[in-house]
Amino acid sequence: MVDYVADRADQIAAQTLQHASLVLQCVALGTLLAVGVAVLVQRSPRGRAAANAVSAVGLTIPSFALLGVLLAPFGFGVTPAVLAVTFYAALPVLRNAVVGLTGVDRTLVESARGIGMSRTATLLRVELPLAWPVILAGVRTSTQMVMGIAAIAAYVLGPGLGGFIFTGLSRLGGANALYSTLTGTLAIVLLALVVDLLLVLAGRLTTSRGIRA
Amino acid sequence: MPETTTRALDGAADVRDAGGRRVSGVSIRLDAVTKRFPGQDAAAVDAVSLEIPAGELVAFVGPSGCGKTTLLKMLNRLVEPTSGTIHLGDEDATTQDPDQLRRRIGYVIQAGGLFPHMSVATNIALVPRMLGWEKARVEQRVDELLDLVGLDPGAYRGRYPRELSGGQQQRVGVARALAADPPVLLMDEPFGAVDPITRQRLQDELLQIQAELGKTIVVVTHDIDEAVKLGDRIVVFDTGARVVQYDTPEAILADPAEQYVADFVGAGASLKALTLTRVDDVQLASVSTARVGEDAPAVVARARAAGDDDVVVLDGRDRPVAWPSLAELAQVAAVPSTVDERLPVVGERATLNDALDTMLAASQGGAVVTGRRERYQGVVVIETVMDAIQRTRTATSG
């Protein structure tokens, strides 16, 4: 196994980078979309219920099935992979963003309006910063989850470490097949741990001292 | 400050009212102001007309649900009136951009409404920064305001709201509302969330700030004692924000317009003198004072010579910190800087009722009186309070 890894160090590093890049970009995109939707729906109880339903039901769709469905219009390649990963990345963030924004004390919002902050300023300077710890918790969940889903995206020839896993599985019993699968899996787990650590750090840096737990 | 069409609301010149008090506020005039909420038959506020003179503190009282808070929120248009007009000074508040309007009206809510993720300085600086003040000017203003509300800028500027007590949060809330020097200050049950002793101190401080700045202030409260203490005038409301009586506290207590007001004001006519008489209306006792760090034996000798048994210790800014007996002082070399947290202190505009409360809470026969910026003024003793009660009892029975 050591030899296997040593021989392919460059390739593994490249795929890890690609995997990380796919996950991070999709999570970033998904977070933007989810927070945007949450902002739009959070004022209406019906909107909040709909957002929660979408987030709950969406997570029950098997990723393999979704990728399969996306193959028809988009073919093999990066597009279906990005779409599927972004979709899953957005869901936990959506749920948390709705919870976080709803949890902001209404008197603070009124206080902000009362001193002359516009609706947008209230959102950007009061509501989102106060909801941020909860939103960030959603981003962490989402990142962990799509690490695995991004591996499955290799099935539609998306980029990343999933390649090692699928190559290994398809040649199971052959030379180095097990090593290939293990390498992909372990690399993903390690990557997930590193990224989670970075997110915790980012959370410390971006959460005001006044509301840190 | 950006050019606006709102001359009247910008910082007014040094104007004084009939009593010689500085006035920087503007008058508020309501004409048939009405608010109907969708789905409700009765109007929450039904055609209220009212004029609040510039530089006065007017208290809105009434039972909960009477519409007083809704009326207050229409003044800064957090609630849009269904009909009627509101004038602040010469300008019609109902035709302006609400955000611009609110930046020139201070707004304080219960517990201060501070933003927990912003430091004290950031909270206070919000409105000046929205108005586009320069950084240096904003910083200077923040320190000025912290000083005004009795918080040391160096110690409190960088703190977060959760690191402050309820009373301190409320003070910062007042500082934030005053940041851009608005002519009008609206306060919605401002002291509802703090303990009675803190509330009384905050009330004293508000009265001192008002004496210093002369803003037009509207305070909503359900507590008639608070209204009597704070208000130059009081508006008593009934359902639909019907104005039952609008008069000075003295007149409302002495001559309620309707049975409703009499019930609301409550009984105890002879004790009302305690709520109407202020500490600065009575003779203060003068007690020897000492500075923190002064030579203790010298202070003891000086106090003995003056015939005092105790000494009020003042800090560098003339604020009382402790009130030790000579026996206590005789045991130390220098006057200690220890701040006595239980020191009974009242503001000079506090009522005798407050003074009595404070003495009883501290189990002391007197209370230290402070004036502007918490500076030492003298001492009020329990005998003085008793005399005042005795005098009114004789007056009312005779």
mmCIF file of N, CA and C in Angstrom, chain A residues 85-204:
data_model
loop_
_atom_site.group_PDB
_atom_site.id
_atom_site.type_symbol
_atom_site.label_atom_id
_atom_site.label_comp_id
_atom_site.label_asym_id
_atom_site.label_seq_id
_atom_site.Cartn_x
_atom_site.Cartn_y
_atom_site.Cartn_z
ATOM 1 N N VAL A 85 -23.665 17.969 -6.569
ATOM 2 C CA VAL A 85 -22.983 18.288 -5.312
ATOM 3 C C VAL A 85 -23.519 19.604 -4.739
ATOM 4 N N THR A 86 -23.730 20.599 -5.601
ATOM 5 C CA THR A 86 -24.261 21.883 -5.126
ATOM 6 C C THR A 86 -25.656 21.701 -4.525
ATOM 7 N N PHE A 87 -26.473 20.884 -5.181
ATOM 8 C CA PHE A 87 -27.828 20.622 -4.689
ATOM 9 C C PHE A 87 -27.781 20.087 -3.253
ATOM 10 N N TYR A 88 -26.953 19.051 -3.059
ATOM 11 C CA TYR A 88 -26.887 18.478 -1.709
ATOM 12 C C TYR A 88 -26.244 19.448 -0.723
ATOM 13 N N ALA A 89 -25.263 20.210 -1.188
ATOM 14 C CA ALA A 89 -24.578 21.145 -0.292
ATOM 15 C C ALA A 89 -25.549 22.215 0.217
ATOM 16 N N ALA A 90 -26.485 22.599 -0.639
ATOM 17 C CA ALA A 90 -27.380 23.695 -0.274
ATOM 18 C C ALA A 90 -28.378 23.294 0.820
ATOM 19 N N LEU A 91 -28.774 22.008 0.846
ATOM 20 C CA LEU A 91 -29.898 21.626 1.707
ATOM 21 C C LEU A 91 -29.671 21.837 3.211
ATOM 22 N N PRO A 92 -28.587 21.313 3.797
ATOM 23 C CA PRO A 92 -28.418 21.548 5.243
ATOM 24 C C PRO A 92 -28.251 23.035 5.554
ATOM 25 N N VAL A 93 -27.606 23.760 4.647
ATOM 26 C CA VAL A 93 -27.420 25.190 4.880
ATOM 27 C C VAL A 93 -28.769 25.894 4.860
ATOM 28 N N LEU A 94 -29.622 25.483 3.929
ATOM 29 C CA LEU A 94 -30.951 26.095 3.826
ATOM 30 C C LEU A 94 -31.713 25.938 5.139
ATOM 31 N N ARG A 95 -31.716 24.701 5.653
ATOM 32 C CA ARG A 95 -32.447 24.451 6.887
ATOM 33 C C ARG A 95 -31.893 25.306 8.026
ATOM 34 N N ASN A 96 -30.570 25.300 8.173
ATOM 35 C CA ASN A 96 -29.965 26.075 9.263
ATOM 36 C C ASN A 96 -30.142 27.581 9.094
ATOM 37 N N ALA A 97 -30.076 28.033 7.851
ATOM 38 C CA ALA A 97 -30.221 29.477 7.630
ATOM 39 C C ALA A 97 -31.630 29.923 8.013
ATOM 40 N N VAL A 98 -32.624 29.107 7.680
ATOM 41 C CA VAL A 98 -33.996 29.457 8.057
ATOM 42 C C VAL A 98 -34.122 29.479 9.581
ATOM 43 N N VAL A 99 -33.581 28.440 10.225
ATOM 44 C CA VAL A 99 -33.636 28.390 11.690
ATOM 45 C C VAL A 99 -32.887 29.590 12.290
ATOM 46 N N GLY A 100 -31.697 29.849 11.770
ATOM 47 C CA GLY A 100 -30.868 30.927 12.300
ATOM 48 C C GLY A 100 -31.525 32.290 12.152
ATOM 49 N N LEU A 101 -32.071 32.562 10.979
ATOM 50 C CA LEU A 101 -32.692 33.873 10.741
ATOM 51 C C LEU A 101 -33.964 34.023 11.562
ATOM 52 N N THR A 102 -34.733 32.925 11.673
ATOM 53 C CA THR A 102 -35.961 32.995 12.459
ATOM 54 C C THR A 102 -35.632 33.222 13.928
ATOM 55 N N GLY A 103 -34.459 32.712 14.353
ATOM 56 C CA GLY A 103 -34.085 32.822 15.759
ATOM 57 C C GLY A 103 -33.605 34.207 16.166
ATOM 58 N N VAL A 104 -33.389 35.097 15.201
ATOM 59 C CA VAL A 104 -32.920 36.438 15.563
ATOM 60 C C VAL A 104 -34.045 37.185 16.291
ATOM 61 N N ASP A 105 -33.704 37.716 17.473
ATOM 62 C CA ASP A 105 -34.665 38.415 18.314
ATOM 63 C C ASP A 105 -35.358 39.533 17.520
ATOM 64 N N ARG A 106 -36.699 39.474 17.458
ATOM 65 C CA ARG A 106 -37.463 40.475 16.684
ATOM 66 C C ARG A 106 -37.255 41.888 17.222
ATOM 67 N N THR A 107 -37.040 41.994 18.542
ATOM 68 C CA THR A 107 -36.874 43.343 19.085
ATOM 69 C C THR A 107 -35.578 43.973 18.562
ATOM 70 N N LEU A 108 -34.575 43.123 18.262
ATOM 71 C CA LEU A 108 -33.331 43.670 17.717
ATOM 72 C C LEU A 108 -33.550 44.179 16.299
ATOM 73 N N VAL A 109 -34.364 43.453 15.543
ATOM 74 C CA VAL A 109 -34.668 43.899 14.187
ATOM 75 C C VAL A 109 -35.414 45.230 14.255
ATOM 76 N N GLU A 110 -36.358 45.308 15.186
ATOM 77 C CA GLU A 110 -37.110 46.550 15.298
ATOM 78 C C GLU A 110 -36.208 47.688 15.778
ATOM 79 N N SER A 111 -35.301 47.336 16.682
ATOM 80 C CA SER A 111 -34.342 48.321 17.170
ATOM 81 C C SER A 111 -33.502 48.852 16.003
ATOM 82 N N ALA A 112 -33.077 47.953 15.121
ATOM 83 C CA ALA A 112 -32.274 48.357 13.954
ATOM 84 C C ALA A 112 -33.072 49.290 13.049
ATOM 85 N N ARG A 113 -34.319 48.908 12.784
ATOM 86 C CA ARG A 113 -35.171 49.753 11.950
ATOM 87 C C ARG A 113 -35.429 51.082 12.647
ATOM 88 N N GLY A 114 -35.586 51.012 13.975
ATOM 89 C CA GLY A 114 -35.915 52.197 14.758
ATOM 90 C C GLY A 114 -34.802 53.239 14.775
ATOM 91 N N ILE A 115 -33.546 52.804 14.600
ATOM 92 C CA ILE A 115 -32.482 53.805 14.566
ATOM 93 C C ILE A 115 -32.157 54.211 13.134
ATOM 94 N N GLY A 116 -32.937 53.715 12.186
ATOM 95 C CA GLY A 116 -32.803 54.213 10.818
ATOM 96 C C GLY A 116 -31.998 53.334 9.882
ATOM 97 N N MET A 117 -31.827 52.045 10.215
ATOM 98 C CA MET A 117 -31.165 51.155 9.263
ATOM 99 C C MET A 117 -32.185 50.744 8.205
ATOM 100 N N SER A 118 -31.739 50.696 6.953
ATOM 101 C CA SER A 118 -32.641 50.252 5.900
ATOM 102 C C SER A 118 -32.864 48.744 6.054
ATOM 103 N N ARG A 119 -33.806 48.220 5.302
ATOM 104 C CA ARG A 119 -34.100 46.792 5.371
ATOM 105 C C ARG A 119 -32.850 45.971 5.022
ATOM 106 N N THR A 120 -32.154 46.391 3.956
ATOM 107 C CA THR A 120 -30.952 45.679 3.522
ATOM 108 C C THR A 120 -29.867 45.762 4.597
ATOM 109 N N ALA A 121 -29.669 46.959 5.144
ATOM 110 C CA ALA A 121 -28.638 47.117 6.172
ATOM 111 C C ALA A 121 -28.963 46.257 7.386
ATOM 112 N N THR A 122 -30.249 46.202 7.755
ATOM 113 C CA THR A 122 -30.656 45.376 8.887
ATOM 114 C C THR A 122 -30.310 43.916 8.628
ATOM 115 N N LEU A 123 -30.573 43.478 7.396
ATOM 116 C CA LEU A 123 -30.268 42.091 7.039
ATOM 117 C C LEU A 123 -28.763 41.826 7.110
ATOM 118 N N LEU A 124 -27.992 42.717 6.485
ATOM 119 C CA LEU A 124 -26.552 42.474 6.367
ATOM 120 C C LEU A 124 -25.798 42.730 7.670
ATOM 121 N N ARG A 125 -26.247 43.722 8.443
ATOM 122 C CA ARG A 125 -25.467 44.089 9.623
ATOM 123 C C ARG A 125 -25.999 43.489 10.915
ATOM 124 N N VAL A 126 -27.265 43.082 10.921
ATOM 125 C CA VAL A 126 -27.826 42.549 12.163
ATOM 126 C C VAL A 126 -28.264 41.090 12.009
ATOM 127 N N GLU A 127 -29.179 40.840 11.054
ATOM 128 C CA GLU A 127 -29.756 39.500 10.995
ATOM 129 C C GLU A 127 -28.741 38.432 10.601
ATOM 130 N N LEU A 128 -28.021 38.651 9.486
ATOM 131 C CA LEU A 128 -27.080 37.617 9.047
ATOM 132 C C LEU A 128 -25.932 37.402 10.042
ATOM 133 N N PRO A 129 -25.317 38.456 10.570
ATOM 134 C CA PRO A 129 -24.257 38.199 11.557
ATOM 135 C C PRO A 129 -24.752 37.431 12.778
ATOM 136 N N LEU A 130 -25.983 37.699 13.213
ATOM 137 C CA LEU A 130 -26.491 36.994 14.389
ATOM 138 C C LEU A 130 -26.842 35.544 14.047
ATOM 139 N N ALA A 131 -27.273 35.307 12.808
ATOM 140 C CA ALA A 131 -27.627 33.949 12.403
ATOM 141 C C ALA A 131 -26.383 33.169 11.973
ATOM 142 N N TRP A 132 -25.275 33.869 11.797
ATOM 143 C CA TRP A 132 -24.079 33.267 11.202
ATOM 144 C C TRP A 132 -23.589 31.984 11.887
ATOM 145 N N PRO A 133 -23.502 31.924 13.233
ATOM 146 C CA PRO A 133 -23.030 30.679 13.849
ATOM 147 C C PRO A 133 -23.883 29.475 13.456
ATOM 148 N N VAL A 134 -25.199 29.669 13.371
ATOM 149 C CA VAL A 134 -26.090 28.564 13.006
ATOM 150 C C VAL A 134 -25.899 28.212 11.524
ATOM 151 N N ILE A 135 -25.776 29.243 10.675
ATOM 152 C CA ILE A 135 -25.561 28.997 9.252
ATOM 153 C C ILE A 135 -24.248 28.229 9.052
ATOM 154 N N LEU A 136 -23.223 28.655 9.788
ATOM 155 C CA LEU A 136 -21.921 28.016 9.645
ATOM 156 C C LEU A 136 -21.967 26.550 10.090
ATOM 157 N N ALA A 137 -22.750 26.250 11.105
ATOM 158 C CA ALA A 137 -22.912 24.856 11.523
ATOM 159 C C ALA A 137 -23.497 24.061 10.367
ATOM 160 N N GLY A 138 -24.441 24.667 9.634
ATOM 161 C CA GLY A 138 -25.011 24.018 8.456
ATOM 162 C C GLY A 138 -23.962 23.806 7.386
ATOM 163 N N VAL A 139 -23.085 24.788 7.211
ATOM 164 C CA VAL A 139 -22.027 24.667 6.201
ATOM 165 C C VAL A 139 -21.096 23.503 6.543
ATOM 166 N N ARG A 140 -20.817 23.329 7.828
ATOM 167 C CA ARG A 140 -19.947 22.211 8.234
ATOM 168 C C ARG A 140 -20.608 20.865 7.935
ATOM 169 N N THR A 141 -21.865 20.731 8.318
ATOM 170 C CA THR A 141 -22.599 19.492 8.035
ATOM 171 C C THR A 141 -22.576 19.224 6.540
ATOM 172 N N SER A 142 -22.881 20.273 5.813
ATOM 173 C CA SER A 142 -22.986 20.153 4.368
ATOM 174 C C SER A 142 -21.639 19.728 3.754
ATOM 175 N N THR A 143 -20.542 20.310 4.227
ATOM 176 C CA THR A 143 -19.232 19.977 3.682
ATOM 177 C C THR A 143 -18.889 18.513 3.930
ATOM 178 N N GLN A 144 -19.135 18.054 5.148
ATOM 179 C CA GLN A 144 -18.865 16.647 5.470
ATOM 180 C C GLN A 144 -19.657 15.725 4.552
ATOM 181 N N MET A 145 -20.933 16.096 4.376
ATOM 182 C CA MET A 145 -21.811 15.225 3.605
ATOM 183 C C MET A 145 -21.396 15.173 2.136
ATOM 184 N N VAL A 146 -21.094 16.317 1.546
ATOM 185 C CA VAL A 146 -20.811 16.296 0.113
ATOM 186 C C VAL A 146 -19.401 15.797 -0.207
ATOM 187 N N MET A 147 -18.551 15.649 0.807
ATOM 188 C CA MET A 147 -17.259 14.994 0.582
ATOM 189 C C MET A 147 -17.501 13.608 -0.017
ATOM 190 N N GLY A 148 -18.458 12.902 0.590
ATOM 191 C CA GLY A 148 -18.804 11.566 0.117
ATOM 192 C C GLY A 148 -19.543 11.617 -1.203
ATOM 193 N N ILE A 149 -20.471 12.563 -1.301
ATOM 194 C CA ILE A 149 -21.268 12.641 -2.523
ATOM 195 C C ILE A 149 -20.382 13.007 -3.717
ATOM 196 N N ALA A 150 -19.375 13.837 -3.477
ATOM 197 C CA ALA A 150 -18.461 14.210 -4.552
ATOM 198 C C ALA A 150 -17.702 12.984 -5.060
ATOM 199 N N ALA A 151 -17.454 12.013 -4.168
ATOM 200 C CA ALA A 151 -16.774 10.786 -4.596
ATOM 201 C C ALA A 151 -17.644 10.028 -5.581
ATOM 202 N N ILE A 152 -18.946 10.001 -5.290
ATOM 203 C CA ILE A 152 -19.864 9.281 -6.171
ATOM 204 C C ILE A 152 -19.976 9.986 -7.526
ATOM 205 N N ALA A 153 -19.725 11.309 -7.494
ATOM 206 C CA ALA A 153 -19.790 12.062 -8.744
ATOM 207 C C ALA A 153 -18.759 11.558 -9.752
ATOM 208 N N ALA A 154 -17.760 10.811 -9.287
ATOM 209 C CA ALA A 154 -16.779 10.242 -10.204
ATOM 210 C C ALA A 154 -17.461 9.274 -11.165
ATOM 211 N N TYR A 155 -18.588 8.797 -10.774
ATOM 212 C CA TYR A 155 -19.347 7.857 -11.612
ATOM 213 C C TYR A 155 -19.737 8.515 -12.936
ATOM 214 N N VAL A 156 -20.013 9.824 -12.898
ATOM 215 C CA VAL A 156 -20.331 10.509 -14.152
ATOM 216 C C VAL A 156 -19.082 11.216 -14.682
ATOM 217 N N LEU A 157 -17.908 10.688 -14.265
ATOM 218 C CA LEU A 157 -16.622 11.195 -14.708
ATOM 219 C C LEU A 157 -16.343 12.612 -14.227
ATOM 220 N N GLY A 158 -16.904 12.932 -13.052
ATOM 221 C CA GLY A 158 -16.554 14.203 -12.442
ATOM 222 C C GLY A 158 -15.151 14.105 -11.883
ATOM 223 N N PRO A 159 -14.583 15.223 -11.500
ATOM 224 C CA PRO A 159 -13.214 15.227 -10.984
ATOM 225 C C PRO A 159 -13.162 14.703 -9.551
ATOM 226 N N GLY A 160 -11.966 14.361 -9.054
ATOM 227 C CA GLY A 160 -11.807 14.074 -7.639
ATOM 228 C C GLY A 160 -11.400 12.665 -7.298
ATOM 229 N N LEU A 161 -11.365 12.403 -5.985
ATOM 230 C CA LEU A 161 -10.839 11.160 -5.449
ATOM 231 C C LEU A 161 -11.750 9.969 -5.706
ATOM 232 N N GLY A 162 -12.998 10.223 -6.075
ATOM 233 C CA GLY A 162 -13.912 9.133 -6.373
ATOM 234 C C GLY A 162 -13.346 8.206 -7.443
ATOM 235 N N GLY A 163 -12.537 8.757 -8.324
ATOM 236 C CA GLY A 163 -11.922 7.977 -9.378
ATOM 237 C C GLY A 163 -11.193 6.754 -8.842
ATOM 238 N N PHE A 164 -10.403 6.952 -7.788
ATOM 239 C CA PHE A 164 -9.670 5.822 -7.196
ATOM 240 C C PHE A 164 -10.621 4.750 -6.711
ATOM 241 N N ILE A 165 -11.715 5.191 -6.085
ATOM 242 C CA ILE A 165 -12.657 4.235 -5.504
ATOM 243 C C ILE A 165 -13.326 3.424 -6.606
ATOM 244 N N PHE A 166 -13.823 4.109 -7.632
ATOM 245 C CA PHE A 166 -14.537 3.386 -8.694
ATOM 246 C C PHE A 166 -13.601 2.489 -9.498
ATOM 247 N N THR A 167 -12.382 2.990 -9.771
ATOM 248 C CA THR A 167 -11.419 2.144 -10.489
ATOM 249 C C THR A 167 -11.163 0.868 -9.706
ATOM 250 N N GLY A 168 -10.963 1.040 -8.397
ATOM 251 C CA GLY A 168 -10.697 -0.108 -7.539
ATOM 252 C C GLY A 168 -11.859 -1.070 -7.530
ATOM 253 N N LEU A 169 -13.050 -0.547 -7.352
ATOM 254 C CA LEU A 169 -14.223 -1.400 -7.230
ATOM 255 C C LEU A 169 -14.481 -2.173 -8.526
ATOM 256 N N SER A 170 -14.231 -1.520 -9.645
ATOM 257 C CA SER A 170 -14.541 -2.180 -10.917
ATOM 258 C C SER A 170 -13.530 -3.285 -11.218
ATOM 259 N N ARG A 171 -12.344 -3.229 -10.592
ATOM 260 C CA ARG A 171 -11.339 -4.277 -10.870
ATOM 261 C C ARG A 171 -11.118 -5.121 -9.618
ATOM 262 N N LEU A 172 -12.116 -5.193 -8.734
ATOM 263 C CA LEU A 172 -11.933 -5.855 -7.453
ATOM 264 C C LEU A 172 -11.359 -7.253 -7.649
ATOM 265 N N GLY A 173 -10.325 -7.604 -6.891
ATOM 266 C CA GLY A 173 -9.633 -8.886 -7.057
ATOM 267 C C GLY A 173 -8.381 -8.718 -7.881
ATOM 268 N N GLY A 174 -8.329 -7.697 -8.727
ATOM 269 C CA GLY A 174 -7.156 -7.452 -9.557
ATOM 270 C C GLY A 174 -6.037 -6.823 -8.759
ATOM 271 N N ALA A 175 -4.879 -6.626 -9.408
ATOM 272 C CA ALA A 175 -3.722 -6.055 -8.737
ATOM 273 C C ALA A 175 -4.026 -4.645 -8.277
ATOM 274 N N ASN A 176 -3.685 -4.348 -7.014
ATOM 275 C CA ASN A 176 -3.813 -3.002 -6.458
ATOM 276 C C ASN A 176 -5.251 -2.467 -6.364
ATOM 277 N N ALA A 177 -6.268 -3.288 -6.713
ATOM 278 C CA ALA A 177 -7.646 -2.787 -6.726
ATOM 279 C C ALA A 177 -8.041 -2.302 -5.338
ATOM 280 N N LEU A 178 -7.729 -3.133 -4.331
ATOM 281 C CA LEU A 178 -8.096 -2.782 -2.961
ATOM 282 C C LEU A 178 -7.374 -1.506 -2.527
ATOM 283 N N TYR A 179 -6.054 -1.450 -2.882
ATOM 284 C CA TYR A 179 -5.280 -0.266 -2.519
ATOM 285 C C TYR A 179 -5.881 0.988 -3.123
ATOM 286 N N SER A 180 -6.286 0.868 -4.346
ATOM 287 C CA SER A 180 -6.859 2.014 -5.033
ATOM 288 C C SER A 180 -8.089 2.536 -4.280
ATOM 289 N N THR A 181 -8.997 1.573 -3.947
ATOM 290 C CA THR A 181 -10.214 1.963 -3.239
ATOM 291 C C THR A 181 -9.885 2.565 -1.882
ATOM 292 N N LEU A 182 -8.988 1.895 -1.153
ATOM 293 C CA LEU A 182 -8.616 2.375 0.169
ATOM 294 C C LEU A 182 -7.984 3.767 0.105
ATOM 295 N N THR A 183 -7.110 3.943 -0.868
ATOM 296 C CA THR A 183 -6.444 5.238 -1.010
ATOM 297 C C THR A 183 -7.475 6.342 -1.185
ATOM 298 N N GLY A 184 -8.437 6.122 -2.089
ATOM 299 C CA GLY A 184 -9.477 7.124 -2.326
ATOM 300 C C GLY A 184 -10.251 7.421 -1.062
ATOM 301 N N THR A 185 -10.660 6.342 -0.372
ATOM 302 C CA THR A 185 -11.478 6.512 0.826
ATOM 303 C C THR A 185 -10.719 7.273 1.911
ATOM 304 N N LEU A 186 -9.491 6.792 2.190
ATOM 305 C CA LEU A 186 -8.712 7.420 3.251
ATOM 306 C C LEU A 186 -8.430 8.891 2.933
ATOM 307 N N ALA A 187 -8.105 9.158 1.691
ATOM 308 C CA ALA A 187 -7.805 10.539 1.306
ATOM 309 C C ALA A 187 -9.020 11.430 1.547
ATOM 310 N N ILE A 188 -10.207 10.887 1.237
ATOM 311 C CA ILE A 188 -11.425 11.679 1.447
ATOM 312 C C ILE A 188 -11.646 11.952 2.928
ATOM 313 N N VAL A 189 -11.440 10.912 3.747
ATOM 314 C CA VAL A 189 -11.636 11.096 5.193
ATOM 315 C C VAL A 189 -10.667 12.152 5.726
ATOM 316 N N LEU A 190 -9.385 12.020 5.300
ATOM 317 C CA LEU A 190 -8.391 12.990 5.758
ATOM 318 C C LEU A 190 -8.754 14.404 5.314
ATOM 319 N N LEU A 191 -9.135 14.511 4.051
ATOM 320 C CA LEU A 191 -9.500 15.821 3.504
ATOM 321 C C LEU A 191 -10.664 16.419 4.297
ATOM 322 N N ALA A 192 -11.644 15.543 4.598
ATOM 323 C CA ALA A 192 -12.813 16.011 5.341
ATOM 324 C C ALA A 192 -12.402 16.568 6.697
ATOM 325 N N LEU A 193 -11.489 15.836 7.375
ATOM 326 C CA LEU A 193 -11.058 16.294 8.697
ATOM 327 C C LEU A 193 -10.356 17.646 8.606
ATOM 328 N N VAL A 194 -9.447 17.760 7.616
ATOM 329 C CA VAL A 194 -8.693 19.008 7.472
ATOM 330 C C VAL A 194 -9.638 20.182 7.190
ATOM 331 N N VAL A 195 -10.571 19.953 6.242
ATOM 332 C CA VAL A 195 -11.482 21.049 5.880
ATOM 333 C C VAL A 195 -12.370 21.434 7.058
ATOM 334 N N ASP A 196 -12.816 20.423 7.835
ATOM 335 C CA ASP A 196 -13.665 20.726 8.983
ATOM 336 C C ASP A 196 -12.911 21.594 9.985
ATOM 337 N N LEU A 197 -11.632 21.232 10.180
ATOM 338 C CA LEU A 197 -10.797 22.010 11.090
ATOM 339 C C LEU A 197 -10.695 23.460 10.609
ATOM 340 N N LEU A 198 -10.505 23.606 9.306
ATOM 341 C CA LEU A 198 -10.403 24.961 8.741
ATOM 342 C C LEU A 198 -11.709 25.737 8.938
ATOM 343 N N LEU A 199 -12.840 25.007 8.799
ATOM 344 C CA LEU A 199 -14.136 25.681 8.962
ATOM 345 C C LEU A 199 -14.337 26.130 10.408
ATOM 346 N N VAL A 200 -13.891 25.284 11.360
ATOM 347 C CA VAL A 200 -13.996 25.667 12.767
ATOM 348 C C VAL A 200 -13.191 26.944 12.992
ATOM 349 N N LEU A 201 -11.995 26.954 12.416
ATOM 350 C CA LEU A 201 -11.125 28.123 12.535
ATOM 351 C C LEU A 201 -11.796 29.355 11.919
ATOM 352 N N ALA A 202 -12.343 29.150 10.713
ATOM 353 C CA ALA A 202 -13.023 30.258 10.033
ATOM 354 C C ALA A 202 -14.180 30.752 10.888
ATOM 355 N N GLY A 203 -14.860 29.818 11.560
ATOM 356 C CA GLY A 203 -15.973 30.195 12.421
ATOM 357 C C GLY A 203 -15.511 31.093 13.550
ATOM 358 N N ARG A 204 -14.379 30.729 14.170
ATOM 359 C CA ARG A 204 -13.846 31.554 15.264
ATOM 360 C C ARG A 204 -13.530 32.958 14.749
#
